[in-house]
XYZ file of C-alpha atoms in Angstrom:
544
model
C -47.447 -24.685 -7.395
C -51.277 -23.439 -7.127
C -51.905 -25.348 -10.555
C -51.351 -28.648 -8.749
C -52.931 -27.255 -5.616
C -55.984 -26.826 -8.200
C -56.072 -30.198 -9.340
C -55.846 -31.837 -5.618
C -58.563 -29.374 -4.512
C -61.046 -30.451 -7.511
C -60.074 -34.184 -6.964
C -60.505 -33.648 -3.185
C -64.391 -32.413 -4.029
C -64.652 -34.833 -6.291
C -63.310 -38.094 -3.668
C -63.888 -36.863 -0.474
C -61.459 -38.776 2.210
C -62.923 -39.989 5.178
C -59.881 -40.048 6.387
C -57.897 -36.735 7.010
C -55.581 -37.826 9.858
C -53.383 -40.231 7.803
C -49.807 -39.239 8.388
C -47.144 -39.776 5.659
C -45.057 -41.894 5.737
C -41.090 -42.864 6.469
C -39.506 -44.697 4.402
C -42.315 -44.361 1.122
C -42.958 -40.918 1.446
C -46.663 -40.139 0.051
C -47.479 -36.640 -0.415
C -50.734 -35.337 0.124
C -51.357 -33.756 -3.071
C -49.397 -33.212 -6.315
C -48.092 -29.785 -5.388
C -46.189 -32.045 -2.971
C -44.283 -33.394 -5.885
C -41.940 -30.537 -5.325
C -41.654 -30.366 -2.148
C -39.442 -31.730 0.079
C -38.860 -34.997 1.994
C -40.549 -35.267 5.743
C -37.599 -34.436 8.224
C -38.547 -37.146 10.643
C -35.939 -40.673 11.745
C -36.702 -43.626 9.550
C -37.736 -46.789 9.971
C -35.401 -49.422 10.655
C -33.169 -49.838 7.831
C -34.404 -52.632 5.012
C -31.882 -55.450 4.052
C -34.467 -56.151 1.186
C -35.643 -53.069 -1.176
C -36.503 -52.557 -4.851
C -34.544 -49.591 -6.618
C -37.709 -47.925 -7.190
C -36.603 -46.270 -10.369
C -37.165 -49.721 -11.949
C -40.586 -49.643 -10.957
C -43.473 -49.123 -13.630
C -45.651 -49.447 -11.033
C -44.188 -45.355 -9.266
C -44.879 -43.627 -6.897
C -47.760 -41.197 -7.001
C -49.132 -38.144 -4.934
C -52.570 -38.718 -3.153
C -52.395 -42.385 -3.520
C -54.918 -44.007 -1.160
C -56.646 -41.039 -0.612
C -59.259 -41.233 -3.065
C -61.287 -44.904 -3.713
C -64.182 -44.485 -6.119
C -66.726 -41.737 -3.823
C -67.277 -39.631 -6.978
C -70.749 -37.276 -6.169
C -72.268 -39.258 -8.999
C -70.359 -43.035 -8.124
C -72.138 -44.985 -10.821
C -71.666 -42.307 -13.036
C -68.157 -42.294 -12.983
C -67.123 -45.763 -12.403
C -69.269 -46.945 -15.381
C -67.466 -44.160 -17.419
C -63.798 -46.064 -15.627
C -64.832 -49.601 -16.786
C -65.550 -48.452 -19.991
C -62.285 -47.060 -20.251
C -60.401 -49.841 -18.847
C -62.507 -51.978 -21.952
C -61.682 -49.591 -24.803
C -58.499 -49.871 -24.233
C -57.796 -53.247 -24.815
C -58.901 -52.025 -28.699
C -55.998 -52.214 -32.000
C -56.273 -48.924 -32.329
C -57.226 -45.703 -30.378
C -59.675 -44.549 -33.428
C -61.607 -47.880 -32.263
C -61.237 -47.446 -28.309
C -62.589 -43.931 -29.020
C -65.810 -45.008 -30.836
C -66.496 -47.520 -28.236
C -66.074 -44.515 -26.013
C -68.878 -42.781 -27.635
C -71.344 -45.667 -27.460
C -72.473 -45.025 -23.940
C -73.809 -41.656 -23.831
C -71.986 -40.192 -21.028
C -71.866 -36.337 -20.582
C -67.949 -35.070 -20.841
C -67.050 -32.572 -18.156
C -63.480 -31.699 -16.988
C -63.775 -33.032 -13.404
C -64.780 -36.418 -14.859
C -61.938 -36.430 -17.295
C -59.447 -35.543 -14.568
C -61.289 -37.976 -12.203
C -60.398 -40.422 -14.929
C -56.580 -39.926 -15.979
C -56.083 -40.148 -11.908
C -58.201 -43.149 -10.927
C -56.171 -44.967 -13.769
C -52.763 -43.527 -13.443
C -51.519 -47.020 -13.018
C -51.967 -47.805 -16.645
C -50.601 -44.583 -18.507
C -52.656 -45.534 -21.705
C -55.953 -45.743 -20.044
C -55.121 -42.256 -18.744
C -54.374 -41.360 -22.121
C -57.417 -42.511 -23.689
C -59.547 -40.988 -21.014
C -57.586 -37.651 -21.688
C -58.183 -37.671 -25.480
C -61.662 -38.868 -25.524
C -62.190 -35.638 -23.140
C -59.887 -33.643 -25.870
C -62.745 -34.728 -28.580
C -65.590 -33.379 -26.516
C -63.447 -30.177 -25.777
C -63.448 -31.242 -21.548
C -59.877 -30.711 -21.272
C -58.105 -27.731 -19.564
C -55.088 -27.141 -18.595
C -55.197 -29.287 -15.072
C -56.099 -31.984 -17.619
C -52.758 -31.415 -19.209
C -50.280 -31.159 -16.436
C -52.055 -34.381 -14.860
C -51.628 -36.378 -18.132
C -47.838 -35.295 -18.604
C -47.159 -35.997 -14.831
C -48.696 -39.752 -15.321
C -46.910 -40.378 -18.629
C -43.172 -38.791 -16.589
C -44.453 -41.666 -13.747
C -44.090 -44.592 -16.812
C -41.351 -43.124 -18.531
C -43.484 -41.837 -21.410
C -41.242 -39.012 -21.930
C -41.271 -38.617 -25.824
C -45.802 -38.785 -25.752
C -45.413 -36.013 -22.915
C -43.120 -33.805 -25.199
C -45.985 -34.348 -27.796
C -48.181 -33.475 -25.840
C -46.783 -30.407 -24.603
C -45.983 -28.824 -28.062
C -49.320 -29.615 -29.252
C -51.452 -27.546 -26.304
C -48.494 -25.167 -25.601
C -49.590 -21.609 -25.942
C -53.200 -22.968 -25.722
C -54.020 -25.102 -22.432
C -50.634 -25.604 -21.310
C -48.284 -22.836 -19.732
C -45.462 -23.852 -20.362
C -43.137 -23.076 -17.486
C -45.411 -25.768 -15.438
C -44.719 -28.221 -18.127
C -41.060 -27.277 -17.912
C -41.320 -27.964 -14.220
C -42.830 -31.021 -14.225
C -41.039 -32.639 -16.526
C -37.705 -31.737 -14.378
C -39.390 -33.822 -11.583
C -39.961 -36.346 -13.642
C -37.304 -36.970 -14.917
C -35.408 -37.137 -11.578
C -38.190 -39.367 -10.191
C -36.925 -41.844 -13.126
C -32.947 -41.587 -11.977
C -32.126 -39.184 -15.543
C -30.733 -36.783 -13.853
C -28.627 -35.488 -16.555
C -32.302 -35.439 -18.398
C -33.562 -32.978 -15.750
C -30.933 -30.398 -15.978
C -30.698 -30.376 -19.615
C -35.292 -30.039 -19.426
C -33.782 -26.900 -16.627
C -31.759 -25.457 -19.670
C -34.712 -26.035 -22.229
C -36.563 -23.168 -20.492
C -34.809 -20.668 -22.727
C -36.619 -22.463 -26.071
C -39.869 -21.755 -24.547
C -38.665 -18.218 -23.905
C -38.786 -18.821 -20.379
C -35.994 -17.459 -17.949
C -34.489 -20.208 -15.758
C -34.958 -17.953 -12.643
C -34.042 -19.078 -9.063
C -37.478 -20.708 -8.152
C -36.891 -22.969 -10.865
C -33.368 -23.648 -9.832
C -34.363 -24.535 -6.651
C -37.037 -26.543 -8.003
C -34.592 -28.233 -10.038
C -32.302 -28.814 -7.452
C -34.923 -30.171 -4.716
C -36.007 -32.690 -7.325
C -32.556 -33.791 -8.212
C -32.120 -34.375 -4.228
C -35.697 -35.937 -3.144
C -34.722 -38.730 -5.576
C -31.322 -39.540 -4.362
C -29.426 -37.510 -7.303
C -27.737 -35.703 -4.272
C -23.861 -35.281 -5.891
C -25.944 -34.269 -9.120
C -27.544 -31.485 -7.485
C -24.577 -30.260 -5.408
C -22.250 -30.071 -8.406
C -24.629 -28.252 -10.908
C -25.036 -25.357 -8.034
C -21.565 -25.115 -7.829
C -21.223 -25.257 -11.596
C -23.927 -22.049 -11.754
C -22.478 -20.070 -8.800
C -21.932 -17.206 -11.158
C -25.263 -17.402 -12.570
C -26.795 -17.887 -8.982
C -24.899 -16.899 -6.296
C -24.597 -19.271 -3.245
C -26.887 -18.607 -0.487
C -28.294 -20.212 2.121
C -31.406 -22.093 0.553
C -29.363 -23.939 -1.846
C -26.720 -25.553 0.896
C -30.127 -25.987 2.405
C -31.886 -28.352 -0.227
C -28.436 -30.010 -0.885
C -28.016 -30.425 3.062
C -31.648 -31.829 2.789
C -30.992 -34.511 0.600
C -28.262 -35.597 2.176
C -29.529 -35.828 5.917
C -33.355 -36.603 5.233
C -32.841 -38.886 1.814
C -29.437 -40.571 1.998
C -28.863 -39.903 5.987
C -24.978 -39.929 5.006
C -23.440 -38.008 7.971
C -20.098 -37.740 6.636
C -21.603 -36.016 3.825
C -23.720 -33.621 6.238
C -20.901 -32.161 7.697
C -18.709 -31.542 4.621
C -21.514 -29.997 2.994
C -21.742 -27.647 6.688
C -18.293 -27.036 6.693
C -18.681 -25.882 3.000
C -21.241 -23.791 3.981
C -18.254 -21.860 6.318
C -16.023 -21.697 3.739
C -18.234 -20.206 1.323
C -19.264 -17.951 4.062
C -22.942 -19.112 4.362
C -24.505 -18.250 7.414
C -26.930 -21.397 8.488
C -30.286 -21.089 9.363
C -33.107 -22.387 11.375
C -33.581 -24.813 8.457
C -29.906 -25.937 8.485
C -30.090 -26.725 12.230
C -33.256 -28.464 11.645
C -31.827 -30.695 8.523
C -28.474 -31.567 10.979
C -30.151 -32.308 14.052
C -32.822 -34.763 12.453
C -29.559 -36.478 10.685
C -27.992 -36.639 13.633
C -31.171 -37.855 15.773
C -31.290 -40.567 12.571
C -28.175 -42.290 13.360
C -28.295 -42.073 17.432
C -25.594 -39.126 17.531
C -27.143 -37.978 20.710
C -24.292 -35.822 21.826
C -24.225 -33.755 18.378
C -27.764 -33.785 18.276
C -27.935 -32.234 21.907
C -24.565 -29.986 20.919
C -26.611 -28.236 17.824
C -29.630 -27.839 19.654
C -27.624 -25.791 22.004
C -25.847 -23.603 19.371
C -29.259 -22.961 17.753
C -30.458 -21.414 20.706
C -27.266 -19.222 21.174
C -27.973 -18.286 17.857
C -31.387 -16.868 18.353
C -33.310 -19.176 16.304
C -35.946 -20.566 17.640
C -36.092 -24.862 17.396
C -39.095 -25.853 15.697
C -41.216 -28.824 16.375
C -39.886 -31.127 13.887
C -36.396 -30.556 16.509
C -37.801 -31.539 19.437
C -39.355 -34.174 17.806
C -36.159 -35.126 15.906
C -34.694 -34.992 20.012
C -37.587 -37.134 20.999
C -36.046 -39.691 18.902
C -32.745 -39.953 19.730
C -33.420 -39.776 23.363
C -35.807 -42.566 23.286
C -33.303 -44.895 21.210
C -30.291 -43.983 23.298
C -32.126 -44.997 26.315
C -33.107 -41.763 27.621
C -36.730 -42.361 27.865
C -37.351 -40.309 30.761
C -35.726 -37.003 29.122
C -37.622 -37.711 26.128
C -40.554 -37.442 28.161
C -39.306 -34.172 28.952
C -38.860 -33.208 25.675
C -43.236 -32.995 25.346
C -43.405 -30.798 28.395
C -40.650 -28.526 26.781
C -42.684 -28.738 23.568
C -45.653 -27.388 25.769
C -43.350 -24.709 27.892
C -42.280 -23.137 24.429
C -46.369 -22.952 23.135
C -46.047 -25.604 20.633
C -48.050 -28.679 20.829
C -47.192 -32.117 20.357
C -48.593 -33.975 16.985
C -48.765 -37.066 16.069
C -45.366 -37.443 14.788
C -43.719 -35.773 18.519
C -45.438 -39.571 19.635
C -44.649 -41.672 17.111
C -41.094 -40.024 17.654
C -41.019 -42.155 21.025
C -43.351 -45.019 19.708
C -40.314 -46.127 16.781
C -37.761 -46.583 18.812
C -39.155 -48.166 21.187
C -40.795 -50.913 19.343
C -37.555 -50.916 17.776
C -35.969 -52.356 21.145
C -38.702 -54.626 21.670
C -39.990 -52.319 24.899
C -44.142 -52.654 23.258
C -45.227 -52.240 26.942
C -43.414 -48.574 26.835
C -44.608 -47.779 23.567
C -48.238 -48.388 24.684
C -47.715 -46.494 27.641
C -47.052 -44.033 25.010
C -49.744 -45.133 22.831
C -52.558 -44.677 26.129
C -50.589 -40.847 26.517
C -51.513 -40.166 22.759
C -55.156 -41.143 22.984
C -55.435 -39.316 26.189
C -54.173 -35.641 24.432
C -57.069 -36.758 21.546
C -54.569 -37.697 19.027
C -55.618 -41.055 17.300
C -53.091 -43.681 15.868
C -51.381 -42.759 12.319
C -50.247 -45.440 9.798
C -47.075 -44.507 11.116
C -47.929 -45.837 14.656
C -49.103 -49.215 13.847
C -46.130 -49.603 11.285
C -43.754 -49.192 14.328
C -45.958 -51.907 16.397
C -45.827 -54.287 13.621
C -42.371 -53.713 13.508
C -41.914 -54.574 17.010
C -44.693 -57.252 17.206
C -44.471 -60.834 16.939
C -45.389 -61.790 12.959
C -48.955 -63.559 14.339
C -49.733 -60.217 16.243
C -48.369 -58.232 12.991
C -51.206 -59.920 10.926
C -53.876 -58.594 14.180
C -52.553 -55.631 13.348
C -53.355 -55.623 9.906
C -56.961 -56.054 10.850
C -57.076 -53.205 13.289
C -55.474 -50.900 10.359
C -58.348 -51.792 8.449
C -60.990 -51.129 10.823
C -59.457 -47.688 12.024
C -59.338 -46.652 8.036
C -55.513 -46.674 8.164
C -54.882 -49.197 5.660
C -52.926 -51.394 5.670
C -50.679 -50.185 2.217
C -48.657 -51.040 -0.472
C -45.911 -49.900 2.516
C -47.297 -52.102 5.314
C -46.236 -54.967 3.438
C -42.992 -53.758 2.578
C -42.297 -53.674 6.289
C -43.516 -57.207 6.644
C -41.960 -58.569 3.835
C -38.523 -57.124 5.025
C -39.355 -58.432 8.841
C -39.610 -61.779 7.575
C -36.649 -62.364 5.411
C -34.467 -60.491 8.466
C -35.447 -62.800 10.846
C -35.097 -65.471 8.045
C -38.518 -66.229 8.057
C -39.528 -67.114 4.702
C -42.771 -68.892 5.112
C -44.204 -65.741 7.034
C -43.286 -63.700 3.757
C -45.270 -66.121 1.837
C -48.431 -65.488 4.006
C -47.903 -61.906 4.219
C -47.989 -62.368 0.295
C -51.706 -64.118 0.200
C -52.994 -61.851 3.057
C -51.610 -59.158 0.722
C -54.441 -59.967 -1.256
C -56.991 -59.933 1.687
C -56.659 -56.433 1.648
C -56.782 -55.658 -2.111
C -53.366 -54.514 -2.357
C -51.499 -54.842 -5.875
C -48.331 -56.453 -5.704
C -45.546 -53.775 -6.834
C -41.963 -53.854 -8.169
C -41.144 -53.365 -4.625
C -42.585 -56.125 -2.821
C -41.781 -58.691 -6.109
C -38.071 -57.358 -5.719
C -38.266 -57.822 -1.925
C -39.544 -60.588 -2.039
C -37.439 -62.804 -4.924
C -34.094 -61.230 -3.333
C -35.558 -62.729 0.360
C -36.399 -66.201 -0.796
C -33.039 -66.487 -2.937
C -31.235 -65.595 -0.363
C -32.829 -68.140 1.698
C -32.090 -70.450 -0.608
C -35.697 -70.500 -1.993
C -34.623 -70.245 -5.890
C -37.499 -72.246 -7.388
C -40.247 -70.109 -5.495
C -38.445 -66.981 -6.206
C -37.590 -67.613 -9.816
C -42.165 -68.488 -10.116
C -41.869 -64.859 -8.663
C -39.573 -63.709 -11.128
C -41.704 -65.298 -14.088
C -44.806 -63.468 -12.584
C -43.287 -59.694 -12.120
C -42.153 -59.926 -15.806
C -45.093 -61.282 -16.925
C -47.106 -58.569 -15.002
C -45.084 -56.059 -17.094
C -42.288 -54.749 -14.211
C -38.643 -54.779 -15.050
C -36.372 -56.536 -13.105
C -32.941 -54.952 -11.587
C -30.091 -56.948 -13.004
C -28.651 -58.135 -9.360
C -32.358 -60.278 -8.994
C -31.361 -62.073 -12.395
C -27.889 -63.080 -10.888
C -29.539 -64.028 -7.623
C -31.726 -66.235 -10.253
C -29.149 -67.742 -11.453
C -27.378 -71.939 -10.703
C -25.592 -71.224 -8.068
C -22.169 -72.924 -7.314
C -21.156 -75.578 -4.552
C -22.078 -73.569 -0.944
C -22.528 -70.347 -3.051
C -25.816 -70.149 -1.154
C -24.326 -70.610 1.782
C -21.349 -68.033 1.203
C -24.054 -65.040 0.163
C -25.935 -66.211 3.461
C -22.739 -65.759 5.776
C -21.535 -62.418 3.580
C -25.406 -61.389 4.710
C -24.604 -62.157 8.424
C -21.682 -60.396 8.558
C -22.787 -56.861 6.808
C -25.702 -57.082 9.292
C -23.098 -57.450 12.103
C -21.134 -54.420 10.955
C -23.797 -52.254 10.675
C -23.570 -52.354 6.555
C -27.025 -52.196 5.401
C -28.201 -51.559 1.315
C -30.035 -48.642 1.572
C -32.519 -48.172 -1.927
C -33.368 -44.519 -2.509
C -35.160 -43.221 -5.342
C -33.476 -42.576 -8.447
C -29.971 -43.591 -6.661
C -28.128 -46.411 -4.489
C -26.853 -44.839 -1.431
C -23.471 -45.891 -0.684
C -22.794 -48.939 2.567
C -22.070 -46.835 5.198
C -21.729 -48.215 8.542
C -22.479 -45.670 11.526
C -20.771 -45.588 15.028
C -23.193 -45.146 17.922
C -22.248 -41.950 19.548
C -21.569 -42.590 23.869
C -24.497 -41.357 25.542
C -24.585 -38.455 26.993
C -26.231 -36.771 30.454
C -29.275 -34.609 28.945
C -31.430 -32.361 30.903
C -33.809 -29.879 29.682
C -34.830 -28.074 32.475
């Protein structure tokens, strides 16, 4: 997508990042730049799984490419954040005739870079954007970055019908409109309309556009990114005639379901599909299985695969022996995982920061920290610094007052903490049924000038009345609605009287999912099924 490569390369000159080493995350993947919007999701383990999460695609608050990258470094600072306040004022006017003219009474020189600069620095609040975009539309400082930036922000806030708009008025002039066509697909997943999506895929033809098979893949990578996985199988199997299976469709549908929803039983129908349909997998395929595998501690089939790739001539990649890394570590293998970094060495790859943090996780899972800084000293020794990821594994392992020392060496290191940090605490807390640590997580939240989300309100009003907290959480509830999120309709029954011991009973019903292994897992756009996974006997492994 070089026109969103365009616009992260003009907002990179424009907010140069200090800070080029900062890995993306697990659980809350943030891509590096919008072009990322279409790509697909990290194949790396994930974090311990959350007993507390917000179905994102109730959030107004979304999810956003480059976020964190960019604070206010603009090559003329005062320039630009005088022209951002003034913004954020106007747009409190009746009327956008009025927030224009204020607009216009502080001479400030319209350019395209500022006016991008602008819609992205207050993406948060879609109508600021959109009164930055239109004052730059009066001075004639739009172009077509401008556009695709302002329909991706309205897509984030579900301002579908004002993006439409906005596409027919600039098509044929600033906007192409395949892009548009493009983004809006992703969009639309991102906000769980799947059905939305496909029918924005069929559109094409309206705007004399083909539906070729980038965009189907396009479409279908969307679909699965944001958890519309069964959506995304069926409509390739509806369009076989139109485009033939092959192996990079099974491959984005095998994606989504070992990377997004980590369903193995869903993994290996879609690979025994694949047979049937007489697919031939790939290095990719291998790759997408083996990191399921490795995410659910199937160390045998992990090990098994990794073996049949070979036989088949295709070479493992990194993100493999990383993915082996992982399961080795967390099925007690520590020593062969150590292995696993010489092979990486042997082969002529080299070990990142993610082969590391691929031994780090799992053992600050299992509470071994004095491992996972032996780890930690082997990492700073090869000149590889800490990543977010790192310290959100040692804060997961830590003890809550060493989490908050954490926080502090984040900050000085430039790693944060994030919106995600706190996620991690917030879920640590209320899983060791800890609620007065989630309530000072919450105030050093604002230590760190990080904006309270749909997220962390949902994790946090689900935590406390499940703890039996229902006064404090329903203040909570009063606060996200007033701070204009919407609210999934299980918080409002958490919210509500409860019976005799009806606290109790949801307390014990929590106890015993945790026990077998049935965890909510909250994907984007979708609820993943309760699936409880089977740890695989651990097997012998030797790589020499």
């Amino acid at each position: 997508m070089a026109y969103l490569s365009a616009i992260s390369r003009r907002l990179c000159r424009n907010y140069p990042s200090p800070f080029h080493r900062l890995l993306q995350l697990i659980h809350f993947h943030i891509p590096d730049s919008p072009s990322q919007a279409f790509h697909r999701t990290l194949l790396l383990p994930s974090l311990s799984a959350r007993r507390f999460s917000a179905p994102p695609f109730f959030s107004q608050k979304l999810d956003h490419p480059l976020r964190g990258r960019f604070r206010n470094h603009h090559p003329d600072e005062t320039r630009s954040s005088q022209f951002f306040e003034l913004v954020k004022r106007a747009a409190r006017s009746p009327s956008e005739e009025e927030a224009i003219t204020a607009l216009e009474e502080v001479e400030i020189q319209a350019d395209p870079d500022l006016v991008n600069s602008a819609i992205w620095v207050l993406r948060d609040d879609w109508k600021q954007s959109f009164l930055a975009f239109k004052w730059g539309e009066k001075w004639g400082s739009v172009d077509g970055s401008s556009c695709n930036l302002m329909i991706w922000v309205l897509g984030n806030h579900k301002k579908f019908g004002t993006a439409w708009c906005l596409i027919r008025e600039f098509l044929g002039s600033l906007i192409d409109a395949r892009q548009a066509m493009l983004i809006m697909i992703d969009r639309y997943a991102y906000a769980n309309e799947a059905s939305k999506a496909i029918k924005t895929f069929h559109m094409m033809e309206k705007f004399r556009l083909t539906p070729d098979r980038e965009a189907f893949h396009a479409l279908l990578d969307s679909l699965c990114k944001y958890g519309n996985i069964e959506e995304a199988e069926e409509f390739m199997l509806v369009n076989k005639k139109l485009f033939p299976l092959e192996t990079e469709s099974f491959n984005i549908i095998l994606n989504g379901w070992c990377n997004v929803s980590v369903d193995v039983f869903e993994a290996k129908r879609i690979w025994r599909e694949m047979s049937k349909c007489c697919i031939v997998p790939d290095s990719a395929s291998y790759t997408h299985m083996i990191s399921c595998f490795s995410k659910t501690g199937n160390l045998f089939d992990s090990l098994r695969l990794y073996d049949e790739m070979k036989k088949r001539n295709w070479v493992p990649s990194l993100e493999v022996y990383n993915s082996l890394a992982y399961v080795l570590t967390r099925e007690n293998c520590f020593s062969e995982a150590l292995k696993i970094l010489e092979k990486v060495k042997e082969v002529g790859l080299q070990p990142d920061s993610t082969s590391y943090n691929s031994l780090i996780r799992p053992l600050c899972e299992a509470g071994k920290l004095d491992e996972a800084r032996d780890v930690l000293t082997m990492m700073m020794e090869e000149r590889i610094g800490p990543t977010t990821e790192t310290y959100h594994s040692f804060i997961q392992g830590a003890g809550f007052e060493r989490g908050f020392e954490l926080l502090k060496q984040m900050s000085k290191d430039g790693l944060g903490p994030s919106e995600a940090t706190f996620v991690i605490m917030l879920n640590k807390s209320f899983e060791s049924e800890q609620p007065d640590y989630a309530l000072k997580t919450w105030e050093v939240m604002k230590r760190y000038d990080v904006s309270p989300d749909s997220e962390h309100y949902s994790v946090l009003i689900q935590g406390l009345a499940t703890c039996g907290q229902l006064t404090q959480a329903r203040e909570f509830y009063d606060e996200m609605i007033s701070r204009g999120f919407i609210a999934h309709p299980k918080i409002k029954l958490l919210l509500k009287e409860p019976e005799v011991d009806s606290i109790e009973e949801a307390r014990q019903q929590v106890v015993r999912q945790k026990k077998k292994g049935k965890i909510f897992h909250h994907k984007k756009g979708s609820m993943m099924r309760l699936k409880s996974h089977k740890k695989q006997p651990r097997e012998d492994a030797s790589f020499e």
